[in-house]
Amino acid sequence: HEKDPNKRTLKILHLTGPHISYDYEENGAVDCGAPLCCKNGLGENKTNGRKAGHWGEYTCDIPKWLFGDTLEQISKNHKNLDFIYFTGGIKDHTHWKSSTYTQQADIIFHTFKTLIESFPEIPVFPVIGNHEPSLPNQFAPNLPDIYSKGLSTKMLYVDFAAFSQSWLHENTLKTIQSQGYYAHTVSGRLKVIGLNNNVCYKFNWWLLLQTRFIDEQLQFLVRELEKSERYEQYVHILTHLPVGNNDCIQPWEASYTKIVERYAHIIKGQFYGHTGTDGFKIFYDTYSRPINAAFNGANLSPYQNSNPAYKIVHVHPDTMDVVDIETHYFNLTEANLSPNKSPNWKKLYAMKEAYDLSDLSPKSLNDLVDVLFTDTDLMINYWKYSVRLADPSLNELCNLNCRHKIRCKIVTTISGQPKRRRCK
C-alpha cells in the first residue's frame, strides 16, 4: 500500500493501568505499612502525618473520580479519536487480598461502563491485565475438572466478552469467552489482535501444572497473521505484559519473538502496559537487524512514583505505521493543591520532536538507542519521561546502573538475552 503524506492520521488513545481503588479514602493513610495505601480500613500512617490527596498519591492507586474526570477531559481535549487501545490493569494493587468474583466483576463492569459513557461512538479494543482475576495473576487451563472445582478463569473471560460486546464482533467474542484473546478486523487494511499473555506470567501458578494450554494462543496468533498476510492486511497487537522484562516465561517469549520476526512486515505496531513506566522495545531478527517495535502506554495510576499519563498514537491510514506518539500527564502534587479543580493535563512530549527522529521505524528507534548509550543527558531525559516528571522519582534520581537497566530493556525481548553486547 502506498503512503499518502497528506492524509489525516488515525488518532488512537492508548490507555493502560488505571488500577482503580474503588475504596480510595481521601485523607486516609499514605504511609500505612501495606504494599498499597489510601484505602478504607488500613489505619494510621506509620512514619508521617501526611494524608491522601483528593486526586491520588504516589504510593497509591487512583480514586474512581479521577478515572471519570480523566476520560471526560480526554473526550474534550482530543476530538476525532478513531479508537481506543486499553491494555489492561483495571483493579488496584491489593495483591495480598483476594476478592470474590462478584466484587471483581463489578469493578470491571463499572470501568467499562465509564468508558462507554465517555466515548459512546468510539470502538474500544481491550485486553485483560494480570490484576483482573479474583485471585491476581492466576489464569487457569480451560479444563473440565478445574472448572468443576470452581477454580477456572472462565467466568472472567465470559464477562469480559459481555462487557466488550459494544465494540467487538460476535464471532470475535467466542475466543474471548474461551481464553481471553481475540482478533478483530477493523477494516480491509487493519486487524487488531488482543492477546491474553498473562497466561505466560511467572506468577501464574497454573504453569506448574502444565504449559501446553498457553501454546494454543500462539497458534491462534500465527493463524490470524497468516490470514492477514494472505489478504495484504496490516496488524496491531495488544498485550498487557511486555516481553523481555523477566515477567513472562522465557519459552513463550522466544516463540512470540520468532512469530514477530516472521510477520514483521505486516505487524505495524505492538502496544502493551503493566510496567507503569513509559518506554518502548525493539524486536530484532536472527542477524540482529531491527525489524519491529512495541510501545508502552504509561499507567494512569501514579503507584510507585510516576505521574498519571495516557498516550495519543498517530497512525498512517494507508500503511498503519505508527507516525508519532504523544504522552500527556499532570503533576499529582500540583493537582492535590486544588482538590475542587480538575487536574491540569498537558502534553509531556511527542517522540519525533523529543528525540529528533524522522519517523518511528525500528531502524530509527535503533539509531536512537545508539545515542542513548552515549548521550547521558538524553538518557536522563528518557528516564524523566518514563516516570512523567514525578516529584519523588526526580528527587531520587536515576544512577548509572538504573540508566543501564532501562537502556538494556529496550533491546531485550527474550529475558536474559539482550541484543546489545554491552548489556550482556
Coordinates of N, CA and C in Angstrom, one line a residue, residues 1-117:
H1 N 0.8 -1.2 0.0 CA 0.0 0.0 0.0 C 0.9 1.3 0.0
E2 N 0.5 2.2 -0.9 CA 1.3 3.4 -1.0 C 0.9 4.4 0.2
K3 N 1.9 5.1 0.6 CA 1.6 6.1 1.7 C 1.4 7.5 1.2
D4 N 0.2 8.0 1.4 CA -0.2 9.4 1.0 C 0.1 10.3 2.2
P5 N 1.2 11.2 2.1 CA 1.5 12.0 3.2 C 0.5 13.1 3.6
N6 N -0.5 13.3 2.8 CA -1.4 14.4 3.0 C -2.7 13.9 3.8
K7 N -2.8 12.6 3.9 CA -4.0 12.0 4.6 C -3.9 12.3 6.1
R8 N -5.1 12.5 6.7 CA -5.2 12.7 8.2 C -4.8 11.4 8.8
T9 N -4.0 11.5 9.8 CA -3.6 10.3 10.5 C -4.7 9.8 11.4
L10 N -4.8 8.5 11.7 CA -5.7 8.0 12.6 C -5.2 8.4 14.0
K11 N -6.2 8.7 14.9 CA -5.8 9.1 16.3 C -6.3 8.0 17.2
I12 N -5.4 7.4 17.9 CA -5.8 6.3 18.9 C -5.4 6.7 20.3
L13 N -6.3 6.6 21.2 CA -6.0 6.8 22.6 C -5.4 5.4 23.1
H14 N -4.2 5.5 23.7 CA -3.7 4.3 24.3 C -3.8 4.6 25.8
L15 N -4.6 3.8 26.5 CA -4.9 3.9 27.9 C -4.5 2.6 28.6
T16 N -3.8 2.7 29.7 CA -3.4 1.5 30.4 C -3.3 1.8 31.9
G17 N -3.4 0.7 32.7 CA -3.1 0.7 34.1 C -3.8 1.8 34.9
P18 N -5.1 2.0 34.8 CA -5.7 2.9 35.8 C -5.7 2.4 37.2
H19 N -5.7 1.1 37.4 CA -5.6 0.5 38.7 C -6.5 1.3 39.7
I20 N -7.8 1.2 39.5 CA -8.7 2.0 40.3 C -9.0 1.4 41.7
S21 N -8.8 2.2 42.7 CA -9.1 1.8 44.1 C -10.6 2.3 44.3
Y22 N -11.5 1.4 44.2 CA -12.9 1.9 44.4 C -13.2 2.2 45.9
D23 N -12.3 1.8 46.7 CA -12.4 2.1 48.2 C -11.3 3.1 48.6
Y24 N -10.9 4.0 47.6 CA -9.9 5.0 48.0 C -10.5 5.9 49.0
E25 N -9.6 6.2 50.0 CA -10.0 7.0 51.2 C -9.3 8.4 51.1
E26 N -10.0 9.4 50.7 CA -9.4 10.8 50.7 C -9.1 11.1 52.2
N27 N -7.9 11.7 52.4 CA -7.5 12.0 53.8 C -7.1 10.7 54.6
G28 N -7.0 9.6 53.9 CA -6.6 8.3 54.5 C -5.1 8.3 54.6
A29 N -4.6 7.1 55.1 CA -3.2 6.9 55.4 C -2.4 6.8 54.1
V30 N -1.3 7.6 53.9 CA -0.5 7.5 52.7 C 0.7 6.5 53.0
D31 N 1.1 6.4 54.2 CA 2.2 5.6 54.6 C 1.7 4.6 55.7
C32 N 0.9 3.6 55.2 CA 0.1 2.7 56.1 C 0.9 1.4 56.5
G33 N 2.0 1.1 55.8 CA 2.7 -0.1 56.1 C 2.4 -1.3 55.2
A34 N 1.3 -1.1 54.4 CA 0.9 -2.2 53.5 C 1.5 -1.9 52.1
P35 N 1.5 -2.8 51.2 CA 2.1 -2.6 49.9 C 1.3 -1.5 49.1
L36 N 0.1 -1.2 49.5 CA -0.7 -0.2 48.8 C -1.5 0.5 49.9
C37 N -1.5 1.9 49.8 CA -2.2 2.6 50.9 C -3.4 3.4 50.3
C38 N -3.9 4.4 51.1 CA -5.0 5.3 50.7 C -6.3 4.5 50.5
K39 N -6.5 3.4 51.3 CA -7.7 2.6 51.2 C -8.4 2.6 52.5
N40 N -9.7 2.5 52.5 CA -10.5 2.4 53.7 C -10.0 1.2 54.6
G41 N -9.9 1.5 55.9 CA -9.6 0.4 56.8 C -8.2 0.0 57.0
L42 N -7.2 0.8 56.4 CA -5.8 0.5 56.5 C -5.1 1.2 57.7
G43 N -5.9 1.9 58.5 CA -5.3 2.5 59.7 C -4.6 3.8 59.5
E44 N -3.7 4.1 60.5 CA -2.9 5.3 60.5 C -1.6 5.2 59.8
N45 N -1.0 6.4 59.5 CA 0.3 6.5 58.9 C 1.3 6.0 59.9
K46 N 2.4 5.3 59.4 CA 3.4 4.7 60.2 C 4.5 5.7 60.6
T47 N 4.9 6.6 59.6 CA 6.1 7.4 59.8 C 5.8 8.9 59.6
N48 N 4.7 9.3 58.9 CA 4.5 10.7 58.8 C 3.0 10.9 58.8
G49 N 2.6 12.2 59.0 CA 1.2 12.5 59.2 C 0.5 13.0 57.9
R50 N 1.1 12.8 56.8 CA 0.5 13.3 55.5 C -0.7 12.4 55.2
K51 N -1.7 13.1 54.7 CA -3.0 12.4 54.3 C -3.2 12.3 52.8
A52 N -4.0 11.3 52.4 CA -4.2 11.1 51.0 C -4.9 12.3 50.3
G53 N -4.3 12.7 49.2 CA -4.9 13.8 48.5 C -6.1 13.4 47.7
H54 N -6.9 14.4 47.2 CA -8.1 14.2 46.5 C -7.9 13.4 45.2
W55 N -6.8 13.7 44.5 CA -6.6 13.2 43.2 C -5.6 12.0 43.2
G56 N -5.2 11.5 44.4 CA -4.3 10.4 44.4 C -3.0 10.7 45.1
E57 N -2.2 9.6 45.2 CA -0.9 9.7 45.8 C 0.1 8.8 45.1
Y58 N 1.4 9.1 45.3 CA 2.5 8.4 44.6 C 2.7 7.0 45.2
T59 N 2.1 6.7 46.3 CA 2.2 5.4 47.0 C 0.9 4.6 46.8
C60 N 0.0 5.1 46.0 CA -1.4 4.6 45.9 C -1.9 4.5 44.5
D61 N -3.0 3.8 44.3 CA -3.7 3.8 43.0 C -4.7 4.9 43.0
I62 N -5.5 4.9 41.9 CA -6.3 6.1 41.7 C -7.7 6.0 42.3
P63 N -8.3 7.1 42.8 CA -9.8 7.1 43.1 C -10.6 7.0 41.9
K64 N -11.8 6.5 42.0 CA -12.7 6.3 40.8 C -13.0 7.6 40.2
W65 N -13.1 8.7 41.0 CA -13.4 10.0 40.4 C -12.3 10.5 39.5
L66 N -11.1 10.1 39.7 CA -10.0 10.5 38.8 C -10.2 9.8 37.4
F67 N -10.6 8.6 37.4 CA -10.8 7.9 36.2 C -11.9 8.5 35.4
G68 N -13.0 8.8 36.0 CA -14.1 9.5 35.3 C -13.7 10.9 34.8
D69 N -13.0 11.7 35.6 CA -12.6 13.0 35.2 C -11.5 13.0 34.1
T70 N -10.6 12.0 34.1 CA -9.7 11.8 33.0 C -10.3 11.6 31.7
L71 N -11.3 10.6 31.7 CA -12.0 10.3 30.4 C -12.7 11.5 29.9
E72 N -13.3 12.3 30.8 CA -14.1 13.5 30.4 C -13.1 14.5 29.8
Q73 N -12.0 14.7 30.4 CA -11.0 15.6 29.8 C -10.4 15.2 28.5
I74 N -10.2 13.9 28.4 CA -9.7 13.3 27.1 C -10.7 13.6 26.0
S75 N -12.0 13.3 26.3 CA -13.0 13.5 25.3 C -13.2 14.9 24.9
K76 N -12.9 15.9 25.8 CA -13.0 17.3 25.4 C -11.7 17.8 24.7
N77 N -10.6 17.3 25.1 CA -9.3 17.8 24.5 C -8.8 17.1 23.3
H78 N -9.3 15.9 23.0 CA -8.9 15.2 21.8 C -10.1 14.8 21.0
K79 N -10.5 15.6 20.1 CA -11.6 15.4 19.2 C -11.1 14.4 18.1
N80 N -12.1 13.8 17.5 CA -11.8 12.9 16.3 C -10.9 11.7 16.7
L81 N -11.1 11.2 17.9 CA -10.4 9.9 18.2 C -11.0 8.8 17.3
D82 N -10.2 7.9 16.7 CA -10.8 6.9 15.9 C -11.0 5.6 16.7
F83 N -10.2 5.2 17.6 CA -10.4 4.2 18.5 C -9.5 4.2 19.7
I84 N -9.8 3.3 20.6 CA -9.1 3.3 21.9 C -8.4 1.9 22.1
Y85 N -7.1 1.9 22.5 CA -6.5 0.7 22.9 C -6.3 0.7 24.4
F86 N -7.0 -0.3 25.0 CA -7.0 -0.3 26.5 C -6.2 -1.6 26.9
T87 N -5.0 -1.4 27.4 CA -4.2 -2.6 27.6 C -4.1 -3.1 29.0
G88 N -5.3 -3.1 29.7 CA -5.4 -3.8 31.0 C -4.9 -3.0 32.2
G89 N -5.1 -3.7 33.3 CA -4.7 -3.1 34.6 C -5.8 -2.3 35.2
I90 N -7.0 -3.0 35.4 CA -8.1 -2.3 35.9 C -8.1 -2.2 37.5
K91 N -7.9 -3.3 38.1 CA -8.0 -3.3 39.6 C -6.7 -2.8 40.2
D92 N -6.9 -2.4 41.5 CA -5.7 -1.8 42.2 C -4.7 -3.0 42.7
H93 N -3.6 -2.5 43.3 CA -2.5 -3.4 43.6 C -2.7 -4.1 45.0
T94 N -3.9 -4.5 45.3 CA -4.1 -5.3 46.6 C -3.8 -6.7 46.4
H95 N -2.5 -7.0 46.2 CA -2.0 -8.4 45.9 C -2.3 -9.3 47.1
W96 N -2.2 -8.8 48.3 CA -2.3 -9.6 49.5 C -3.7 -10.1 49.8
K97 N -4.7 -9.6 49.0 CA -6.1 -9.9 49.4 C -6.9 -10.2 48.2
S98 N -7.4 -11.5 48.2 CA -8.3 -11.9 47.1 C -9.7 -11.3 47.3
S99 N -10.4 -11.2 46.2 CA -11.8 -10.7 46.3 C -12.7 -11.8 45.8
T100 N -14.0 -11.7 46.0 CA -15.0 -12.6 45.4 C -15.1 -12.3 43.9
Y101 N -15.5 -13.3 43.2 CA -15.6 -13.0 41.7 C -16.6 -11.9 41.5
T102 N -17.7 -11.9 42.2 CA -18.7 -10.8 42.0 C -18.1 -9.5 42.3
Q103 N -17.3 -9.3 43.3 CA -16.7 -8.0 43.5 C -15.8 -7.6 42.4
Q104 N -15.1 -8.6 41.9 CA -14.1 -8.3 40.8 C -14.9 -7.9 39.5
A105 N -16.0 -8.7 39.2 CA -16.8 -8.4 38.0 C -17.4 -7.0 38.1
D106 N -17.8 -6.6 39.3 CA -18.4 -5.3 39.5 C -17.4 -4.2 39.1
I107 N -16.2 -4.4 39.6 CA -15.1 -3.4 39.3 C -14.9 -3.3 37.8
I108 N -14.8 -4.4 37.1 CA -14.5 -4.4 35.6 C -15.8 -3.8 34.9
F109 N -17.0 -4.2 35.4 CA -18.2 -3.7 34.8 C -18.2 -2.1 34.9
H110 N -18.0 -1.6 36.0 CA -18.1 -0.1 36.2 C -17.0 0.6 35.4
T111 N -15.9 0.0 35.3 CA -14.8 0.6 34.5 C -15.2 0.7 33.0
F112 N -15.7 -0.4 32.5 CA -16.1 -0.5 31.1 C -17.3 0.5 30.9
K113 N -18.2 0.5 31.8 CA -19.4 1.4 31.7 C -19.0 2.8 31.6
T114 N -18.0 3.2 32.4 CA -17.5 4.6 32.4 C -16.8 4.9 31.0
L115 N -16.1 3.9 30.4 CA -15.5 4.1 29.1 C -16.6 4.2 28.1
I116 N -17.7 3.4 28.1 CA -18.7 3.5 27.1 C -19.5 4.8 27.2
E117 N -19.7 5.3 28.4 CA -20.4 6.6 28.6 C -19.6 7.7 28.2

